GROMACS .gro file of C-alpha atoms in nm:
model
  186
    1MET     CA    1   0.000   0.000   0.000
    2ARG     CA    2   0.289   0.234   0.083
    3LYS     CA    3   0.438   0.176  -0.265
    4ILE     CA    4   0.107   0.269  -0.430
    5TYR     CA    5   0.088   0.588  -0.222
    6ILE     CA    6   0.447   0.683  -0.311
    7ILE     CA    7   0.388   0.613  -0.680
    8ALA     CA    8   0.064   0.815  -0.674
    9LEU     CA    9   0.235   1.104  -0.500
   10ALA     CA   10   0.526   1.099  -0.746
   11PHE     CA   11   0.285   1.084  -1.042
   12THR     CA   12   0.086   1.380  -0.909
   13ALA     CA   13   0.405   1.579  -0.855
   14LEU     CA   14   0.515   1.507  -1.212
   15LEU     CA   15   0.178   1.614  -1.346
   16PHE     CA   16   0.190   1.945  -1.164
   17ALA     CA   17   0.543   2.004  -1.289
   18GLY     CA   18   0.363   2.062  -1.621
   19CYS     CA   19   0.211   2.372  -1.465
   20ALA     CA   20   0.454   2.646  -1.551
   21LYS     CA   21   0.450   2.991  -1.399
   22PRO     CA   22   0.455   3.250  -1.676
   23GLU     CA   23   0.743   3.497  -1.687
   24ASP     CA   24   0.694   3.764  -1.422
   25ASP     CA   25   0.741   4.114  -1.557
   26GLY     CA   26   0.702   4.266  -1.211
   27THR     CA   27   0.345   4.383  -1.253
   28PRO     CA   28   0.086   4.226  -1.026
   29SER     CA   29  -0.144   3.985  -1.206
   30ASP     CA   30  -0.512   3.998  -1.125
   31SER     CA   31  -0.681   3.673  -1.039
   32ASP     CA   32  -0.940   3.620  -1.312
   33SER     CA   33  -1.202   3.363  -1.218
   34SER     CA   34  -1.374   3.420  -1.554
   35SER     CA   35  -1.069   3.299  -1.746
   36ASP     CA   36  -1.115   2.998  -1.973
   37LYS     CA   37  -0.750   2.898  -1.934
   38LEU     CA   38  -0.661   2.623  -1.690
   39HIS     CA   39  -0.483   2.786  -1.399
   40PHE     CA   40  -0.433   2.807  -1.024
   41SER     CA   41  -0.375   3.139  -0.847
   42PHE     CA   42  -0.312   3.269  -0.499
   43ASN     CA   43  -0.282   3.615  -0.351
   44SER     CA   44  -0.128   3.667  -0.008
   45PRO     CA   45  -0.034   3.993   0.163
   46ASP     CA   46   0.329   3.926   0.068
   47TRP     CA   47   0.318   3.783  -0.284
   48HIS     CA   48   0.099   3.631  -0.555
   49ALA     CA   49   0.115   3.392  -0.847
   50ASN     CA   50  -0.106   3.286  -1.136
   51ILE     CA   51   0.012   2.943  -1.251
   52ASP     CA   52  -0.068   2.813  -1.599
   53CYS     CA   53  -0.211   2.459  -1.574
   54GLU     CA   54  -0.299   2.397  -1.940
   55ARG     CA   55  -0.098   2.071  -1.940
   56LEU     CA   56  -0.225   1.940  -1.606
   57VAL     CA   57  -0.493   1.668  -1.578
   58LEU     CA   58  -0.569   1.563  -1.221
   59ASP     CA   59  -0.670   1.197  -1.199
   60ALA     CA   60  -0.963   1.166  -0.957
   61ALA     CA   61  -1.056   0.830  -1.113
   62ALA     CA   62  -0.762   0.677  -0.928
   63TYR     CA   63  -0.737   0.914  -0.630
   64GLY     CA   64  -1.028   1.132  -0.512
   65SER     CA   65  -0.797   1.325  -0.283
   66LEU     CA   66  -0.588   1.535  -0.521
   67ASN     CA   67  -0.280   1.743  -0.457
   68ALA     CA   68  -0.025   1.908  -0.676
   69THR     CA   69   0.289   2.113  -0.618
   70SER     CA   70   0.416   2.390  -0.841
   71GLU     CA   71   0.790   2.378  -0.905
   72SER     CA   72   0.806   2.750  -0.973
   73THR     CA   73   0.633   2.865  -0.652
   74ASN     CA   74   0.670   2.562  -0.422
   75SER     CA   75   0.300   2.596  -0.341
   76THR     CA   76   0.084   2.286  -0.295
   77PHE     CA   77  -0.292   2.269  -0.318
   78TYR     CA   78  -0.518   1.991  -0.192
   79LEU     CA   79  -0.865   1.930  -0.337
   80THR     CA   80  -1.096   1.642  -0.253
   81VAL     CA   81  -1.337   1.551  -0.535
   82PRO     CA   82  -1.563   1.262  -0.637
   83SER     CA   83  -1.394   0.986  -0.836
   84LYS     CA   84  -1.713   0.896  -1.030
   85SER     CA   85  -1.838   1.114  -1.315
   86ASP     CA   86  -2.206   1.095  -1.213
   87GLU     CA   87  -2.117   1.231  -0.868
   88MET     CA   88  -1.900   1.507  -1.017
   89ALA     CA   89  -2.181   1.621  -1.249
   90ASP     CA   90  -2.435   1.671  -0.967
   91PRO     CA   91  -2.562   2.034  -0.979
   92ALA     CA   92  -2.586   2.032  -0.597
   93ASN     CA   93  -2.204   2.051  -0.590
   94ILE     CA   94  -2.212   2.420  -0.689
   95LYS     CA   95  -2.178   2.586  -0.347
   96ARG     CA   96  -1.932   2.678  -0.073
   97TYR     CA   97  -1.734   2.422   0.127
   98PRO     CA   98  -1.505   2.437   0.432
   99ILE     CA   99  -1.130   2.477   0.410
  100GLY     CA  100  -0.978   2.137   0.490
  101THR     CA  101  -0.923   1.796   0.332
  102ASP     CA  102  -1.183   1.573   0.500
  103VAL     CA  103  -1.491   1.582   0.275
  104LEU     CA  104  -1.576   1.632  -0.092
  105PHE     CA  105  -1.477   1.968  -0.238
  106ASN     CA  106  -1.268   2.059   0.064
  107PHE     CA  107  -0.966   2.263  -0.040
  108ASN     CA  108  -0.645   2.360   0.133
  109LEU     CA  109  -0.315   2.519   0.043
  110LYS     CA  110   0.046   2.525   0.158
  111LEU     CA  111   0.274   2.797   0.028
  112PRO     CA  112   0.594   2.979   0.118
  113ILE     CA  113   0.531   3.297   0.317
  114THR     CA  114   0.723   3.487   0.045
  115SER     CA  115   0.870   3.378  -0.286
  116GLY     CA  116   1.164   3.145  -0.222
  117SER     CA  117   1.111   3.128   0.155
  118SER     CA  118   1.146   2.799   0.343
  119THR     CA  119   0.886   2.922   0.595
  120ARG     CA  120   0.551   2.784   0.484
  121LEU     CA  121   0.188   2.872   0.549
  122ILE     CA  122  -0.104   2.628   0.571
  123GLY     CA  123  -0.477   2.697   0.568
  124ILE     CA  124  -0.663   2.670   0.897
  125ASN     CA  125  -0.953   2.423   0.876
  126GLN     CA  126  -1.266   2.633   0.916
  127PHE     CA  127  -1.576   2.754   0.733
  128ASP     CA  128  -1.699   3.114   0.747
  129ASP     CA  129  -1.704   3.429   0.531
  130ASN     CA  130  -1.321   3.444   0.541
  131SER     CA  131  -1.254   3.072   0.494
  132TYR     CA  132  -1.424   2.874   0.220
  133ASN     CA  133  -1.380   2.697  -0.112
  134GLU     CA  134  -1.657   2.788  -0.355
  135ILE     CA  135  -1.722   2.563  -0.653
  136VAL     CA  136  -1.836   2.808  -0.922
  137SER     CA  137  -1.892   2.563  -1.208
  138ILE     CA  138  -1.834   2.204  -1.316
  139GLN     CA  139  -1.846   2.150  -1.691
  140LEU     CA  140  -1.794   1.832  -1.889
  141ASP     CA  141  -1.507   1.899  -2.127
  142HIS     CA  142  -1.489   1.562  -2.305
  143ALA     CA  143  -1.528   1.190  -2.244
  144ASP     CA  144  -1.416   0.855  -2.376
  145ALA     CA  145  -1.538   0.500  -2.310
  146ASN     CA  146  -1.406   0.486  -1.952
  147TYR     CA  147  -1.346   0.842  -1.833
  148ALA     CA  148  -1.511   1.183  -1.822
  149TYR     CA  149  -1.300   1.499  -1.804
  150TYR     CA  150  -1.441   1.800  -1.621
  151LYS     CA  151  -1.331   2.160  -1.595
  152VAL     CA  152  -1.383   2.254  -1.232
  153LYS     CA  153  -1.382   2.627  -1.158
  154GLY     CA  154  -1.352   2.750  -0.802
  155LYS     CA  155  -1.249   3.039  -0.585
  156TYR     CA  156  -1.135   3.039  -0.227
  157LYS     CA  157  -1.050   3.250   0.074
  158MET     CA  158  -0.869   3.121   0.377
  159VAL     CA  159  -0.690   3.223   0.691
  160MET     CA  160  -0.343   3.069   0.697
  161LYS     CA  161  -0.087   3.019   0.971
  162ILE     CA  162   0.285   2.953   0.966
  163ILE     CA  163   0.356   2.581   0.998
  164GLY     CA  164   0.517   2.502   1.332
  165GLU     CA  165   0.495   2.857   1.469
  166THR     CA  166   0.355   2.899   1.820
  167ASN     CA  167   0.268   3.270   1.811
  168GLU     CA  168  -0.002   3.198   1.552
  169THR     CA  169   0.074   3.463   1.288
  170ARG     CA  170  -0.229   3.480   1.056
  171LYS     CA  171  -0.239   3.568   0.686
  172ASN     CA  172  -0.549   3.608   0.469
  173VAL     CA  173  -0.505   3.443   0.129
  174TYR     CA  174  -0.744   3.420  -0.165
  175GLY     CA  175  -0.737   3.293  -0.520
  176ASP     CA  176  -0.909   3.092  -0.786
  177TYR     CA  177  -0.858   2.798  -1.015
  178LEU     CA  178  -0.981   2.624  -1.326
  179LEU     CA  179  -0.860   2.264  -1.329
  180MET     CA  180  -0.909   1.964  -1.558
  181ILE     CA  181  -1.017   1.663  -1.354
  182LYS     CA  182  -1.047   1.307  -1.487
  183THR     CA  183  -1.324   1.091  -1.335
  184SER     CA  184  -1.430   0.731  -1.387
  185LYS     CA  185  -1.750   0.648  -1.574
  186ASN     CA  186  -1.774   0.309  -1.398
   0.00000   0.00000   0.00000
């Protein structure tokens, strides 16, 4: 079981390596939740990034608990989704969910406190007006005999803390994403 987990983790890391951060010209990029391009973005008080994910397909058919790490920013997101296409397509999924990783459509994030820092932030598990993951849309992109591929659009806000710090420094972080997610038709 440990080998399967390690292989799955390595595969997910390789997939997210396909997400490349565009060249930064020094001007802040606005998070655009209406964009049709696959992406993941975050905005913290100290820095921001909008990561191109056009080459990333997250495989929920094999693992409903997804995570991916960006090489360029060293940020990692966690998203729990249904593995079956009929569950993914349910219109009742379009709503807000808690920050965390325990139930479907929970979302969380780890990221360096500033670009290149080894000090990392993690989202605090909670659900209120300042901490949520909102699924904005779920659209079938294409399908084959065994799998259905969905574009999942979401936006989030969360209160984050420094991992391992006892004085509980808090940072408010927000962002959005449009991700391609593969689900099983069986």
